[in-house]
Short mmCIF file of C-alpha atoms in Angstrom, two decimals:
data_model
loop_
_atom_site.label_atom_id
_atom_site.label_comp_id
_atom_site.label_asym_id
_atom_site.label_seq_id
_atom_site.Cartn_x
_atom_site.Cartn_y
_atom_site.Cartn_z
CA UNK T 9 -19.71 85.21 25.94
CA UNK T 10 -16.07 86.37 26.36
CA UNK T 11 -15.98 84.71 29.78
CA UNK T 12 -16.98 81.41 28.16
CA UNK T 13 -14.22 81.59 25.54
CA UNK T 14 -11.60 82.50 28.15
CA UNK T 15 -12.78 79.54 30.27
CA UNK T 16 -12.35 77.15 27.33
CA UNK T 17 -8.88 78.61 26.67
CA UNK T 18 -8.04 77.74 30.28
CA UNK T 19 -9.30 74.20 29.68
CA UNK T 20 -7.14 73.83 26.56
CA UNK T 21 -3.97 74.81 28.43
CA UNK T 22 -4.61 73.06 31.76
CA UNK T 23 -5.97 69.77 30.42
CA UNK T 24 -3.40 69.61 27.62
CA UNK T 25 -0.66 69.95 30.24
CA UNK T 26 -2.26 67.32 32.48
CA UNK T 27 -1.77 64.47 29.98
CA UNK T 28 2.07 64.32 30.08
CA UNK T 29 2.04 65.12 33.83
CA UNK T 30 -0.35 62.20 34.41
CA UNK T 31 1.93 59.94 32.37
CA UNK T 32 4.83 60.81 34.70
CA UNK T 33 2.67 60.29 37.81
CA UNK T 34 1.59 56.86 36.52
CA UNK T 35 5.20 55.66 36.70
CA UNK T 36 4.81 55.85 40.48
CA UNK T 37 1.19 54.79 41.02
CA UNK T 38 -1.67 52.88 39.41
CA UNK T 39 -4.41 54.69 37.45
CA UNK T 40 -6.85 54.04 40.32
CA UNK T 41 -4.57 55.63 42.93
CA UNK T 42 -3.99 58.69 40.73
CA UNK T 43 -7.74 59.01 40.16
CA UNK T 44 -8.39 58.87 43.90
CA UNK T 45 -5.71 61.51 44.56
CA UNK T 46 -7.24 63.76 41.91
CA UNK T 47 -10.67 63.61 43.47
CA UNK T 48 -9.67 63.98 47.13
CA UNK T 49 -7.17 66.81 46.65
CA UNK T 50 -9.12 68.59 43.91
CA UNK T 51 -12.39 68.24 45.81
CA UNK T 52 -10.87 69.58 49.02
CA UNK T 53 -9.45 72.62 47.23
CA UNK T 54 -12.76 73.33 45.54
CA UNK T 55 -14.70 72.96 48.81
CA UNK T 56 -12.45 75.48 50.54
CA UNK T 57 -12.47 77.86 47.59
CA UNK T 58 -16.23 77.62 47.06
CA UNK T 59 -17.02 77.62 50.79
CA UNK T 60 -19.20 74.56 50.64
CA UNK T 61 -20.79 72.06 48.26
CA UNK T 62 -24.04 71.51 46.40
CA UNK T 63 -25.36 67.96 46.65
CA UNK T 64 -28.33 65.87 45.59
CA UNK T 65 -29.38 62.88 43.49
CA UNK T 66 -28.93 64.63 40.13
CA UNK T 67 -25.56 65.99 41.23
CA UNK T 68 -24.46 62.47 42.24
CA UNK T 69 -25.41 61.05 38.82
CA UNK T 70 -23.55 63.94 37.19
CA UNK T 71 -20.49 63.18 39.34
CA UNK T 72 -20.40 59.53 38.30
CA UNK T 73 -20.77 60.32 34.58
CA UNK T 74 -18.47 63.36 34.31
CA UNK T 75 -15.86 62.39 36.88
CA UNK T 76 -16.08 59.01 38.60
CA UNK T 77 -16.12 56.63 35.63
CA UNK T 78 -14.73 59.13 33.14
CA UNK T 79 -11.47 59.94 34.98
CA UNK T 80 -10.84 56.25 35.72
CA UNK T 81 -11.11 55.51 31.99
CA UNK T 82 -8.99 58.57 31.16
CA UNK T 83 -6.12 57.45 33.40
CA UNK T 84 -6.37 53.86 32.13
CA UNK T 85 -6.21 55.16 28.56
CA UNK T 86 -3.12 57.26 29.33
CA UNK T 87 -1.50 54.34 31.15
CA UNK T 88 -1.98 51.88 28.28
CA UNK T 89 -1.13 54.31 25.45
CA UNK T 90 2.41 54.74 24.17
CA UNK T 91 1.89 58.48 23.80
CA UNK T 92 -0.48 60.26 26.24
CA UNK T 93 -1.30 62.82 23.53
CA UNK T 94 -2.84 60.06 21.39
CA UNK T 95 -5.15 59.16 24.25
CA UNK T 96 -6.21 62.81 24.39
CA UNK T 97 -7.00 62.79 20.66
CA UNK T 98 -9.36 59.84 21.04
CA UNK T 99 -10.97 61.14 24.23
CA UNK T 100 -11.68 64.39 22.42
CA UNK T 101 -13.87 62.58 19.95
CA UNK T 102 -16.38 63.73 22.58
CA UNK T 103 -17.61 66.73 20.50
CA UNK T 104 -18.58 64.33 17.71
CA UNK T 105 -20.71 62.27 20.09
CA UNK T 106 -22.15 65.44 21.69
CA UNK T 107 -23.21 66.63 18.24
CA UNK T 108 -24.75 63.26 17.36
CA UNK T 109 -26.63 62.94 20.66
CA UNK T 110 -27.74 66.60 20.49
CA UNK T 111 -29.10 66.07 16.98
CA UNK T 112 -30.99 62.99 18.16
CA UNK T 113 -32.56 65.21 20.83
CA UNK T 114 -33.71 67.60 18.11
CA UNK T 115 -31.13 70.36 18.63
CA UNK T 116 -29.85 72.23 15.59
CA UNK T 117 -26.20 71.86 14.58
CA UNK T 118 -24.85 74.96 12.81
CA UNK T 119 -23.05 74.37 9.47
CA UNK T 120 -19.78 75.88 10.78
CA UNK T 121 -19.88 73.59 13.85
CA UNK T 122 -20.52 70.57 11.62
CA UNK T 123 -17.65 71.54 9.32
CA UNK T 124 -15.28 71.89 12.28
CA UNK T 125 -16.28 68.50 13.67
CA UNK T 126 -15.74 66.82 10.28
CA UNK T 127 -12.26 68.36 9.99
CA UNK T 128 -11.48 67.20 13.54
CA UNK T 129 -12.69 63.69 12.75
CA UNK T 130 -10.32 63.53 9.75
CA UNK T 131 -7.49 64.66 12.03
CA UNK T 132 -8.33 61.90 14.51
CA UNK T 133 -7.98 59.23 11.81
CA UNK T 134 -4.65 60.68 10.66
CA UNK T 135 -3.36 60.71 14.23
CA UNK T 136 -4.52 57.19 15.06
CA UNK T 137 -3.10 55.82 11.82
CA UNK T 138 0.37 57.02 12.89
CA UNK T 139 0.61 54.41 15.68
CA UNK T 140 -0.74 50.99 16.59
CA UNK T 141 -4.32 50.89 17.88
CA UNK T 142 -4.10 49.59 21.46
CA UNK T 143 -6.27 48.76 24.45
CA UNK T 144 -5.63 52.30 25.65
CA UNK T 145 -7.12 53.62 22.40
CA UNK T 146 -10.31 51.60 22.86
CA UNK T 147 -10.66 52.76 26.47
CA UNK T 148 -10.23 56.38 25.33
CA UNK T 149 -13.10 56.07 22.83
CA UNK T 150 -15.39 54.61 25.51
CA UNK T 151 -14.41 57.54 27.77
CA UNK T 152 -15.30 59.97 24.97
CA UNK T 153 -18.81 58.50 24.63
CA UNK T 154 -19.37 58.61 28.38
CA UNK T 155 -18.10 62.20 28.61
CA UNK T 156 -20.51 63.26 25.85
CA UNK T 157 -23.44 61.78 27.77
CA UNK T 158 -22.22 63.45 30.96
CA UNK T 159 -21.84 66.84 29.27
CA UNK T 160 -25.40 66.80 27.96
CA UNK T 161 -26.66 65.71 31.37
CA UNK T 162 -24.72 68.55 33.03
CA UNK T 163 -26.33 71.09 30.70
CA UNK T 164 -29.54 70.49 32.70
CA UNK T 165 -27.75 71.51 35.91
CA UNK T 166 -25.93 74.61 34.66
CA UNK T 167 -27.87 76.92 36.97
CA UNK T 168 -25.86 75.55 39.92
CA UNK T 169 -22.82 77.22 41.46
CA UNK T 170 -19.96 75.81 39.36
CA UNK T 171 -17.34 75.65 42.13
CA UNK T 172 -19.61 74.11 44.77
CA UNK T 173 -21.02 71.62 42.26
CA UNK T 174 -17.51 70.54 41.21
CA UNK T 175 -16.45 70.26 44.84
CA UNK T 176 -19.27 67.80 45.54
CA UNK T 177 -18.69 65.91 42.29
CA UNK T 178 -14.99 65.44 43.12
CA UNK T 179 -15.53 64.33 46.71
CA UNK T 180 -18.43 62.04 45.81
CA UNK T 181 -16.37 60.53 42.98
CA UNK T 182 -13.56 59.74 45.45
CA UNK T 183 -16.04 57.53 47.36
CA UNK T 184 -17.09 55.96 44.07
CA UNK T 185 -13.45 55.20 43.17
CA UNK T 186 -12.42 53.98 46.64
CA UNK T 187 -13.53 50.33 46.09
CA UNK T 188 -11.36 50.15 42.93
CA UNK T 189 -8.08 50.83 44.77
CA UNK T 190 -7.32 47.14 45.57
CA UNK T 191 -7.41 46.35 41.84
CA UNK T 192 -3.92 46.59 40.37
CA UNK T 193 -2.80 48.60 43.40
CA UNK T 194 0.60 50.18 42.98
CA UNK T 195 2.15 53.14 44.78
CA UNK T 196 5.86 53.92 44.96
CA UNK T 197 6.78 56.44 47.64
CA UNK T 198 8.57 59.20 45.77
CA UNK T 199 8.75 62.97 46.07
CA UNK T 200 8.45 63.33 42.30
CA UNK T 201 5.53 60.92 42.08
CA UNK T 202 3.58 62.56 44.91
CA UNK T 203 4.38 66.01 43.51
CA UNK T 204 3.10 65.04 40.06
CA UNK T 205 -0.05 63.53 41.57
CA UNK T 206 -0.79 66.70 43.53
CA UNK T 207 -0.05 68.91 40.51
CA UNK T 208 -2.40 66.86 38.31
CA UNK T 209 -5.10 67.12 40.99
CA UNK T 210 -4.77 70.91 41.27
CA UNK T 211 -4.56 71.59 37.53
CA UNK T 212 -6.79 68.94 35.99
CA UNK T 213 -9.35 68.43 38.74
CA UNK T 214 -9.70 71.83 40.39
CA UNK T 215 -8.86 74.41 37.71
CA UNK T 216 -9.70 72.28 34.67
CA UNK T 217 -13.24 71.36 35.67
CA UNK T 218 -14.02 74.89 36.91
CA UNK T 219 -12.99 76.20 33.48
CA UNK T 220 -14.85 73.41 31.65
CA UNK T 221 -18.22 73.70 33.34
CA UNK T 222 -18.02 77.50 33.29
CA UNK T 223 -17.46 77.28 29.53
CA UNK T 224 -20.41 74.91 29.08
CA UNK T 225 -22.58 77.25 31.17
CA UNK T 226 -21.67 80.31 29.09
CA UNK T 227 -21.44 78.81 25.59
CA UNK T 228 -23.59 75.66 25.68
CA UNK T 229 -22.54 72.01 25.38
CA UNK T 230 -22.11 71.84 21.58
CA UNK T 231 -20.10 75.07 21.17
CA UNK T 232 -17.86 74.41 24.18
CA UNK T 233 -17.21 70.83 23.03
CA UNK T 234 -16.40 71.99 19.49
CA UNK T 235 -13.71 74.39 20.75
CA UNK T 236 -12.25 72.18 23.45
CA UNK T 237 -11.14 69.68 20.79
CA UNK T 238 -8.00 71.88 20.64
CA UNK T 239 -6.86 70.13 23.84
CA UNK T 240 -5.18 67.27 21.89
CA UNK T 241 -3.03 69.85 20.05
CA UNK T 242 -2.11 71.27 23.45
CA UNK T 243 -1.40 67.75 24.75
CA UNK T 244 0.90 66.98 21.80
CA UNK T 245 2.77 70.26 22.40
CA UNK T 246 3.26 69.69 26.13
CA UNK T 247 4.10 65.99 25.62
CA UNK T 248 6.87 67.07 23.26
CA UNK T 249 8.17 69.74 25.67
CA UNK T 250 7.99 67.58 28.82
CA UNK T 251 8.42 63.99 27.59
CA UNK T 252 10.20 64.50 24.29
CA UNK T 253 7.41 62.63 22.47
CA UNK T 254 7.65 63.84 18.89
CA UNK T 255 4.22 64.22 17.22
#
C-alpha cells in the first residue's frame, strides 16, 4: 500500500513539472513532434531499464488509449491553452469519469472518495471560470474521458511487468503517432528546445508512467485517480516557478 502512495506522489511531482516544461518545448516544435519525441526517447529508456518489452493485442489497445491518442490530445491542449496548468486541471477531470464509468460497471464508490471528487469538481469550475474557455480546454476534457477509459482498461492488465509494458506502449505509440507528423509540422533547431523535449520525455514518459501504472496496480484505478488529481496543484506551482504564470 505504501509503495502505491509513494508512486502516486512521484506522479504528482513529475507530471506537474512536465506541463510548464512541455509549454517551453512547444515554442520550438509542434505538439505532434513533441509527442513523437516523448514516445521514442521514453520508450527506449524503458526498454533498456526493463530489459525488454511485453507485447500483444491487448497491450497495443492499451497503448493507443493510454498513450497514443491521449498524449497527442494532452500536448494539443497545452499548446492551445494560455496557461498549461489550466489544461492540467481539465485533463484531471479523469477521476470523475473513472468514478462514473466504474459505477456503471457495478463497482462501489466509497463515500470519502465521492466527497473528494465532488470537491475537486467544484475546484475545476472555479479554475475554468478564471479564464476564457478555449479550444485547448475542450481538447483537455476529451483527453480526460479517453484517459479514464484507458485507465479502466489497464486495470485488466495490471499483472504485467510495469516497466516492460510501458516500454512497449511507448514504442508502439511512436509508430501510431508517426503518420501525424506532417500535420502542422514545426521544428526549430535549438539546444533549449531539444533539451526540453528530452527532459519531458524522461520525466513525463519514462518516470511518470512507471509511477502511474505502479500506483494503479497497488491502489486500484479509482483510488489512484482520486489522489492523482493533485497534479493540477503541482502544475500551477511549477508553472508559477518556471513560467511566472500567477494562479
